Short mmCIF file of C-alpha atoms and ligand atoms in Angstrom, two decimals:
data_model
loop_
_atom_site.label_atom_id
_atom_site.label_comp_id
_atom_site.label_asym_id
_atom_site.label_seq_id
_atom_site.Cartn_x
_atom_site.Cartn_y
_atom_site.Cartn_z
CA MET A 121 27.86 -0.26 -32.52
CA GLU A 122 24.49 1.10 -31.37
CA LYS A 123 23.49 0.09 -27.94
CA VAL A 124 20.04 0.08 -26.40
CA VAL A 125 18.15 -1.33 -23.45
CA ILE A 126 15.15 -3.41 -24.36
CA ILE A 127 12.23 -2.84 -21.97
CA ARG A 128 9.61 -5.55 -21.68
CA TYR A 129 6.38 -4.88 -19.87
CA SER A 130 4.04 -7.40 -18.27
CA GLU A 131 0.36 -7.85 -18.80
CA LEU A 132 0.04 -4.90 -21.15
CA GLY A 133 -0.15 -7.32 -24.00
CA LEU A 134 -3.40 -8.67 -22.57
CA LYS A 135 -5.20 -5.40 -22.82
CA SER A 136 -7.24 -3.88 -25.60
CA GLU A 137 -5.34 -1.87 -28.17
CA ARG A 138 -6.64 1.46 -26.69
CA VAL A 139 -5.73 0.55 -23.08
CA ARG A 140 -2.38 -0.83 -24.10
CA ARG A 141 -1.55 2.43 -25.97
CA ARG A 142 -2.40 4.44 -22.90
CA MET A 143 -0.30 2.25 -20.63
CA GLU A 144 2.67 2.31 -23.03
CA ARG A 145 2.49 6.12 -23.08
CA ALA A 146 2.46 6.26 -19.27
CA LEU A 147 5.36 3.82 -19.09
CA ILE A 148 7.37 5.87 -21.58
CA GLU A 149 6.63 9.02 -19.67
CA HIS A 150 7.78 7.52 -16.38
CA LEU A 151 10.91 5.97 -17.90
CA GLY A 152 11.74 9.45 -19.22
CA ARG A 153 11.24 10.92 -15.75
CA ALA A 154 13.27 8.25 -14.00
CA LEU A 155 16.07 8.61 -16.58
CA PRO A 156 16.57 12.32 -17.44
CA GLY A 157 18.64 12.80 -20.58
CA VAL A 158 18.00 9.34 -21.95
CA ARG A 159 16.04 8.99 -25.19
CA VAL A 160 13.09 6.54 -24.94
CA SER A 161 11.49 5.28 -28.09
CA ARG A 162 8.81 2.88 -29.06
CA GLU A 163 9.18 0.74 -32.20
CA ARG A 164 7.11 -2.25 -33.36
CA GLY A 165 5.53 -2.79 -29.93
CA ARG A 166 8.79 -2.55 -27.90
CA ILE A 167 10.25 0.16 -25.78
CA PHE A 168 13.85 1.06 -26.04
CA LEU A 169 16.20 3.22 -24.08
CA HIS A 170 18.98 4.66 -26.15
CA THR A 171 21.90 4.29 -23.77
CA SER A 172 24.61 1.90 -22.72
CA SER A 173 24.80 3.08 -19.15
CA ARG A 174 24.65 0.36 -16.51
CA GLU A 175 23.01 2.74 -14.06
CA ALA A 176 20.20 3.39 -16.56
CA VAL A 177 19.59 -0.40 -16.77
CA GLU A 178 19.39 -0.46 -13.00
CA ARG A 179 17.04 2.48 -12.79
CA ALA A 180 14.80 1.30 -15.64
CA SER A 181 14.29 -2.05 -13.81
CA ARG A 182 12.81 -0.13 -10.93
CA VAL A 183 10.13 1.68 -12.92
CA PHE A 184 6.69 0.31 -12.25
CA GLY A 185 5.31 -1.72 -15.16
CA VAL A 186 8.73 -2.98 -16.26
CA ALA A 187 8.78 -6.74 -16.37
CA SER A 188 12.39 -7.17 -17.51
CA VAL A 189 15.23 -5.38 -19.24
CA SER A 190 18.11 -6.32 -21.42
CA PRO A 191 21.09 -4.26 -22.49
CA ALA A 192 21.47 -5.07 -26.17
CA GLU A 193 23.50 -4.38 -29.27
CA VAL A 194 21.66 -3.35 -32.41
CA VAL A 195 22.84 -5.05 -35.64
CA SER A 196 21.59 -5.53 -39.16
CA ALA A 197 19.07 -8.34 -39.79
CA GLU A 198 20.71 -9.16 -43.08
CA PHE A 199 21.60 -12.90 -42.84
CA GLU A 200 25.34 -12.73 -43.42
CA GLU A 201 25.81 -9.56 -41.47
CA LEU A 202 23.80 -10.87 -38.52
CA LEU A 203 25.83 -14.04 -38.47
CA LYS A 204 29.10 -12.03 -38.42
CA ALA A 205 27.86 -9.75 -35.64
CA GLY A 206 26.44 -12.62 -33.74
CA LEU A 207 29.77 -14.44 -33.80
CA GLU A 208 31.66 -11.39 -32.70
CA PHE A 209 29.21 -10.94 -29.86
CA ALA A 210 29.20 -14.53 -28.77
CA LEU A 211 32.91 -15.43 -28.92
CA PRO A 212 34.31 -13.63 -25.84
CA ARG A 213 31.27 -14.81 -23.86
CA VAL A 214 31.23 -18.57 -24.68
CA ARG A 215 34.91 -19.56 -24.74
CA GLY A 216 35.39 -22.60 -22.45
CA ARG A 217 31.76 -22.54 -21.41
CA SER A 218 28.47 -24.20 -22.20
CA PHE A 219 26.02 -22.07 -24.07
CA ALA A 220 22.65 -21.95 -25.75
CA LEU A 221 21.48 -19.79 -28.57
CA ARG A 222 17.86 -18.40 -28.22
CA VAL A 223 16.69 -16.99 -31.54
CA ARG A 224 13.41 -15.23 -32.11
CA ARG A 225 12.18 -13.54 -35.22
CA VAL A 226 9.28 -11.13 -35.91
CA GLY A 227 8.53 -9.92 -39.50
CA GLU A 228 9.45 -11.01 -43.05
CA HIS A 229 12.81 -12.45 -43.72
CA GLU A 230 14.39 -14.76 -46.27
CA TYR A 231 15.53 -17.08 -43.46
CA ARG A 232 13.89 -18.76 -40.42
CA SER A 233 15.12 -18.51 -36.90
CA THR A 234 16.38 -22.13 -36.92
CA ASP A 235 18.64 -21.15 -39.88
CA ILE A 236 20.26 -18.50 -37.70
CA ALA A 237 20.66 -20.90 -34.76
CA ARG A 238 22.17 -23.65 -36.81
CA GLU A 239 24.57 -21.56 -38.76
CA LEU A 240 25.64 -19.30 -35.91
CA GLY A 241 26.02 -22.32 -33.64
CA ARG A 242 28.24 -23.98 -36.18
CA ARG A 243 30.49 -21.01 -36.52
CA ILE A 244 30.76 -20.47 -32.80
CA LEU A 245 31.70 -24.12 -32.23
CA ARG A 246 34.41 -23.89 -34.98
CA GLU A 247 35.95 -20.59 -33.50
CA ALA A 248 35.44 -20.63 -29.71
CA ASP A 249 37.84 -22.99 -27.90
CA GLY A 250 36.16 -25.22 -25.37
CA ALA A 251 32.64 -23.94 -26.11
CA ARG A 252 29.88 -26.52 -26.05
CA VAL A 253 26.15 -26.48 -26.70
CA GLU A 254 23.96 -27.12 -23.63
CA LEU A 255 20.30 -26.26 -24.12
CA LYS A 256 18.90 -27.02 -20.60
CA LYS A 257 21.23 -25.34 -18.17
CA PRO A 258 23.80 -23.43 -20.17
CA GLU A 259 26.41 -21.19 -18.42
CA VAL A 260 25.74 -18.55 -21.09
CA GLU A 261 22.63 -17.74 -23.06
CA VAL A 262 23.05 -15.73 -26.27
CA PHE A 263 19.81 -14.16 -27.38
CA VAL A 264 19.24 -13.11 -30.97
CA GLU A 265 16.05 -11.25 -31.53
CA VAL A 266 15.26 -10.28 -35.15
CA ARG A 267 12.67 -7.57 -35.71
CA GLY A 268 12.18 -6.25 -39.21
CA ASP A 269 15.43 -4.92 -40.58
CA ARG A 270 17.18 -4.99 -37.20
CA ALA A 271 18.39 -7.56 -34.78
CA TYR A 272 19.23 -7.36 -31.08
CA LEU A 273 22.03 -9.30 -29.43
CA TYR A 274 22.04 -9.71 -25.65
CA ASP A 275 23.03 -12.16 -22.98
CA GLU A 276 21.07 -10.88 -19.96
CA VAL A 277 17.47 -10.68 -19.02
CA LEU A 278 17.18 -8.74 -15.78
CA ARG A 279 14.02 -8.87 -13.80
CA GLY A 280 12.07 -5.62 -13.40
CA VAL A 281 9.86 -4.59 -10.54
CA GLY A 282 6.71 -5.52 -12.44
CA GLY A 283 3.21 -4.05 -11.84
CA LEU A 284 1.53 -1.45 -13.97
CA PRO A 285 2.69 2.00 -15.00
CA TYR A 286 2.37 4.54 -12.16
CA GLY A 287 -0.86 6.44 -12.20
CA THR A 288 -2.70 4.31 -14.71
CA GLN A 289 -5.09 2.78 -12.08
CA GLY A 290 -6.43 5.92 -10.45
CA LYS A 291 -5.72 7.48 -7.05
CA VAL A 292 -5.63 6.23 -3.56
CA LEU A 293 -4.84 7.72 -0.14
CA ALA A 294 -2.31 5.67 1.84
CA LEU A 295 -2.33 5.96 5.63
CA VAL A 296 1.41 5.91 6.41
CA SER A 297 2.83 5.81 9.91
CA GLY A 298 6.44 5.40 9.02
CA GLY A 299 6.53 1.98 10.72
CA ILE A 300 7.52 -1.10 8.68
CA ASP A 301 4.18 -2.09 7.30
CA SER A 302 2.30 0.97 5.93
CA PRO A 303 5.10 2.14 3.54
CA VAL A 304 5.16 -1.36 2.02
CA ALA A 305 1.37 -1.28 1.59
CA ALA A 306 1.62 2.14 -0.07
CA TRP A 307 4.41 0.89 -2.34
CA MET A 308 2.41 -2.22 -3.43
CA MET A 309 -0.46 -0.07 -4.57
CA MET A 310 1.98 2.22 -6.33
CA ARG A 311 3.47 -0.74 -8.11
CA ARG A 312 0.00 -1.84 -9.15
CA GLY A 313 -0.44 1.49 -10.95
CA CYS A 314 -2.13 3.70 -8.35
CA GLU A 315 -1.19 7.29 -7.82
CA VAL A 316 -0.66 7.62 -4.11
CA SER A 317 -1.21 10.56 -1.78
CA VAL A 318 -0.25 10.04 1.87
CA LEU A 319 -1.92 10.82 5.16
CA PHE A 320 0.14 10.90 8.30
CA MET A 321 -1.65 11.37 11.60
CA ASN A 322 0.84 13.21 13.81
CA PRO A 323 0.46 12.16 17.46
CA GLN A 324 2.68 15.03 18.72
CA PRO A 325 2.95 15.99 21.60
CA LEU A 326 2.30 12.39 22.69
CA VAL A 327 5.52 11.49 20.67
CA ASP A 328 8.58 13.53 19.95
CA GLU A 329 9.63 14.89 16.53
CA ARG A 330 11.33 11.64 15.50
CA THR A 331 8.00 10.12 14.59
CA PRO A 332 6.85 12.71 12.01
CA LYS A 333 10.44 12.94 10.70
CA ARG A 334 10.54 9.22 10.12
CA ALA A 335 7.17 9.31 8.32
CA GLU A 336 8.48 12.02 5.99
CA GLN A 337 11.60 10.11 5.29
CA VAL A 338 9.80 6.98 4.13
CA VAL A 339 7.59 9.14 1.93
CA GLU A 340 10.71 10.50 0.27
CA VAL A 341 11.70 6.92 -0.54
CA LEU A 342 8.25 6.26 -2.03
CA ALA A 343 8.52 9.46 -4.09
CA SER A 344 11.78 8.25 -5.51
CA TRP A 345 10.08 5.07 -6.75
CA ALA A 346 7.45 7.26 -8.51
CA SER A 347 10.12 9.67 -9.76
CA GLU A 348 7.83 12.52 -8.68
CA ARG A 349 6.77 14.45 -5.69
CA LEU A 350 4.09 12.90 -3.50
CA ARG A 351 1.40 14.84 -1.72
CA MET A 352 1.53 14.23 2.04
CA TYR A 353 -1.06 15.41 4.47
CA VAL A 354 -0.01 15.82 8.11
CA SER A 355 -2.89 16.04 10.51
CA PRO A 356 -2.37 17.29 14.10
CA TYR A 357 -3.72 14.32 16.00
CA GLY A 358 -2.29 14.60 19.49
CA GLU A 359 -5.06 16.25 21.42
CA VAL A 360 -7.88 14.22 19.88
CA LEU A 361 -5.89 11.00 20.31
CA LEU A 362 -5.50 11.77 24.01
CA LYS A 363 -9.22 12.25 24.37
CA LEU A 364 -9.88 8.89 22.55
CA LEU A 365 -7.43 7.06 24.78
CA LYS A 366 -9.12 8.51 27.80
CA ALA A 367 -12.50 7.07 26.84
CA GLU A 368 -14.21 5.20 29.60
CA ASP A 369 -14.01 1.97 27.55
CA TYR A 370 -10.20 2.37 27.43
CA ARG A 371 -9.68 -1.20 26.19
CA MET A 372 -11.14 -0.02 22.87
CA GLY A 373 -8.44 2.59 22.54
CA CYS A 374 -6.67 1.24 19.43
CA VAL A 375 -9.98 0.63 17.64
CA LEU A 376 -11.15 4.14 18.44
CA CYS A 377 -7.86 5.56 17.24
CA LYS A 378 -8.02 3.70 13.95
CA ARG A 379 -11.62 4.68 13.39
CA MET A 380 -10.68 8.33 13.71
CA MET A 381 -7.68 7.90 11.26
CA TYR A 382 -10.01 6.31 8.78
CA ARG A 383 -12.53 9.07 9.20
CA VAL A 384 -9.94 11.71 8.52
CA GLY A 385 -8.71 9.62 5.66
CA GLU A 386 -12.13 9.46 4.11
CA ARG A 387 -12.44 13.21 4.14
CA ILE A 388 -9.07 13.87 2.67
CA ALA A 389 -9.58 11.15 0.10
CA ALA A 390 -12.77 12.95 -1.01
CA ARG A 391 -10.78 16.14 -1.32
CA GLU A 392 -8.01 14.49 -3.26
CA GLY A 393 -10.27 12.50 -5.59
CA ALA A 394 -8.88 9.26 -4.24
CA LEU A 395 -11.26 6.36 -4.42
CA ALA A 396 -9.90 4.13 -1.59
CA LEU A 397 -7.82 4.17 1.59
CA VAL A 398 -4.70 1.96 1.88
CA THR A 399 -3.38 0.67 5.22
CA GLY A 400 -0.67 -1.68 6.34
CA GLU A 401 -2.78 -3.97 8.39
CA SER A 402 -1.93 -7.69 8.32
CA LEU A 403 -4.26 -10.20 9.84
CA GLY A 404 -3.54 -11.05 13.50
CA GLN A 405 -0.20 -9.15 13.46
CA VAL A 406 -1.15 -7.13 16.54
CA ALA A 407 -4.18 -6.94 18.81
CA SER A 408 -6.02 -4.29 16.73
CA GLN A 409 -5.74 -6.34 13.58
CA THR A 410 -8.07 -9.22 14.36
CA LEU A 411 -10.94 -9.76 11.86
CA PRO A 412 -13.57 -8.44 14.25
CA ASN A 413 -11.49 -5.32 15.03
CA LEU A 414 -10.91 -4.66 11.29
CA ALA A 415 -14.59 -4.93 10.62
CA ALA A 416 -15.32 -2.54 13.55
CA ILE A 417 -12.74 -0.13 12.24
CA SER A 418 -14.01 -0.28 8.67
CA ALA A 419 -17.54 0.32 9.81
CA SER A 420 -16.59 3.96 10.65
CA VAL A 421 -16.24 4.90 6.97
CA ARG A 422 -17.89 4.18 3.65
CA VAL A 423 -14.83 4.58 1.48
CA PRO A 424 -13.28 1.20 0.45
CA VAL A 425 -10.17 0.20 2.49
CA LEU A 426 -7.48 -1.74 0.66
CA ARG A 427 -5.11 -3.76 2.79
CA PRO A 428 -2.47 -5.26 0.46
CA LEU A 429 -0.57 -6.88 3.39
CA ILE A 430 -3.49 -8.61 4.95
CA ALA A 431 -2.36 -12.13 4.10
CA MET A 432 1.42 -11.63 4.27
CA ASP A 433 3.74 -12.87 6.96
CA LYS A 434 5.87 -10.47 8.81
CA GLU A 435 9.12 -11.87 7.36
CA GLU A 436 7.74 -11.34 3.87
CA ILE A 437 6.84 -7.74 4.63
CA ILE A 438 10.27 -7.11 6.12
CA ALA A 439 11.96 -8.55 3.04
CA LEU A 440 9.92 -6.30 0.85
CA ALA A 441 10.58 -3.31 3.04
CA ARG A 442 14.31 -3.88 2.65
CA ARG A 443 14.11 -4.17 -1.10
CA ILE A 444 11.99 -0.98 -1.25
CA GLY A 445 14.53 0.84 0.95
CA THR A 446 12.22 1.85 3.73
CA TYR A 447 13.19 -0.73 6.28
CA GLY A 448 16.29 1.11 7.66
CA ILE A 449 14.21 4.21 8.20
CA SER A 450 11.22 2.42 9.83
CA VAL A 451 13.28 0.64 12.47
CA GLN A 452 14.89 3.95 13.61
CA PRO A 453 13.84 4.72 17.12
CA ALA A 454 10.60 6.62 17.21
CA ASN A 455 7.69 6.32 19.56
CA CYS A 456 4.16 5.45 18.66
CA CYS A 457 1.52 7.07 20.92
CA LEU A 458 1.41 5.47 24.34
CA GLY A 459 1.27 1.97 23.07
CA PRO A 460 -1.88 -0.23 23.30
CA PRO A 461 -3.90 -0.13 26.51
CA PRO A 462 -3.64 -3.01 28.95
CA LYS A 463 -5.75 -5.96 27.62
CA PRO A 464 -6.75 -4.37 24.32
CA VAL A 465 -10.04 -5.62 22.91
CA THR A 466 -9.58 -8.21 20.19
CA ARG A 467 -13.30 -8.86 19.54
CA ALA A 468 -14.61 -5.37 18.95
CA THR A 469 -17.98 -4.67 17.35
CA ALA A 470 -19.13 -1.53 15.55
CA GLU A 471 -21.81 -1.14 18.27
CA ARG A 472 -19.30 -1.22 21.12
CA ALA A 473 -17.19 1.26 19.25
CA GLU A 474 -20.18 3.58 18.73
CA SER A 475 -21.14 3.48 22.38
CA ALA A 476 -17.56 4.11 23.34
CA GLU A 477 -17.55 7.16 21.11
CA GLU A 478 -20.80 8.52 22.48
CA GLY A 479 -20.53 12.18 23.56
CA LEU A 480 -17.21 12.64 21.91
CA GLU A 481 -18.45 14.34 18.70
CA VAL A 482 -16.19 12.12 16.63
CA GLU A 483 -17.54 13.32 13.24
CA ALA A 484 -16.93 16.94 14.13
CA MET A 485 -13.38 16.03 15.42
CA ALA A 486 -12.64 14.29 12.12
CA ASP A 487 -13.87 17.34 10.18
CA GLU A 488 -11.55 19.54 12.10
CA LEU A 489 -8.55 17.13 11.84
CA ALA A 490 -9.01 16.99 8.07
CA GLU A 491 -9.51 20.68 7.90
CA ARG A 492 -6.28 21.38 9.82
CA ALA A 493 -4.19 18.82 7.95
CA GLU A 494 -1.19 20.44 6.38
CA LEU A 495 -0.26 19.50 2.88
CA ARG A 496 3.43 18.99 1.87
CA GLU A 497 4.85 18.09 -1.47
CA VAL A 498 7.52 15.53 -0.65
CA SER A 499 10.40 15.27 -3.19
CA PRO A 500 12.20 12.04 -4.01
CA GLU A 501 15.17 11.39 -1.63
CA GLU A 502 18.58 12.37 -2.88
CA ALA A 503 20.14 9.26 -4.50
P1 LIG B 1914 2.83 0.19 10.66
O1 LIG B 1914 4.05 -0.79 10.65
O2 LIG B 1914 2.41 0.62 9.30
O3 LIG B 1914 3.04 1.27 11.63
P2 LIG B 1914 1.40 -1.48 12.46
O4 LIG B 1914 1.57 -2.90 12.14
O5 LIG B 1914 2.22 -0.87 13.51
O6 LIG B 1914 1.56 -0.72 11.11
P3 LIG B 1914 -1.03 -0.31 13.53
O7 LIG B 1914 -0.25 0.65 14.39
O8 LIG B 1914 -2.11 -1.05 14.20
O9 LIG B 1914 -0.15 -1.30 12.74
O10 LIG B 1914 -1.60 0.60 12.32
C1 LIG B 1914 -2.39 -0.01 11.40
C2 LIG B 1914 -2.36 0.86 10.18
O11 LIG B 1914 -2.99 2.10 10.44
C3 LIG B 1914 -1.01 1.19 9.64
O12 LIG B 1914 -0.48 0.21 8.79
C4 LIG B 1914 -1.26 2.49 8.93
O13 LIG B 1914 -1.80 2.23 7.63
C5 LIG B 1914 -2.25 3.15 9.71
N1 LIG B 1914 -1.61 4.04 10.75
C6 LIG B 1914 -1.15 3.72 11.93
N2 LIG B 1914 -0.66 4.80 12.55
C7 LIG B 1914 -0.75 5.78 11.64
C8 LIG B 1914 -0.36 7.23 11.66
N3 LIG B 1914 0.22 7.80 12.66
N4 LIG B 1914 -0.63 7.96 10.56
C9 LIG B 1914 -1.25 7.43 9.50
N5 LIG B 1914 -1.62 6.12 9.44
C10 LIG B 1914 -1.36 5.32 10.50
MG1 LIG B 1915 2.78 1.12 13.63
#
């Protein structure tokens, strides 16, 4: 009996033929990368994995762009053969339980899907002790999908991660600290099809080595979702950060710090061909993330800043971080600079930021921090 895994993808059906082709190709490529040694094929507008491995099902459901997956048995679409195979498939599953048959058919056949449902249902009821039909909330669903000369039998539809195939939506530069939020933000853009490069601003010696270590570990997790190495820039931020925090207008410290990070990000994005920055800011979560402060921070750069977490609650972000696999790393002890100054400004303006930065040569500092950033290729974490 041939076994496959049916891969369904979301939204791709809505695109033009040309765009859909490109996305399908990307999805197939990434499935191949996530599942070395497994044959991936495309037939009649569906993608199939040729394997019966449960681990492959699990892995495939984590590939960006996959809406759902179903491990299935492939049988003949000839009426009598299909009924026989369908009965054999259904019997052990439906005994003593309520069930529904879900039949779909694509292509030319000498029968209709209702013929299959009626006849297969009749035979199941005759042979399976205690089975009964229940269309609304059955304990078991048996799916029969007829496509051309083949039919697929399955009883599970497992949800995939969704989104769009990795890399189909262009490149972004994610500012990742290693804390809970920024890895989730980077992951959300990856899921939406963006290729991600990472910038970590290393505050050493204001922090110890645990902080950069943690950042690298979360990037390993992100790389495993992409099934490829990610480019991570590490910029030596300690000295400049100390100067910014010593600014006369010390209550602006967090705003000045973020403006510098954005500036360095803008330069590295240009070098990487990334069209936007991505940050983990969430409205009102901390003092530096008020609307006026975000505006004052954004005013330091011209590159668009994407903030996928902006309207999410902390609990939602934490739940997502757990699912992604970064949460455990992010909550490991690590220190983040010196913490916010006493009474941090919550109603910053770009003007106030500019006057606080006067005499600091911030653009030249940003040039140098971008220049001195070290590039690492971070491999997926070991499974
Ligand atoms: P996170 O949980 O991501 O650390 P946060 O809620 O602690 O975020 P902030 O410390 O105000 O928020 O940082 C806001 C955003 O700035 C982060 O989400 C991240 O995108 C970026 N950022 C903060 N620190 C760094 C850093 N050391 N390197 C790179 N980006 C950073
Ligand atoms: Mg943080």
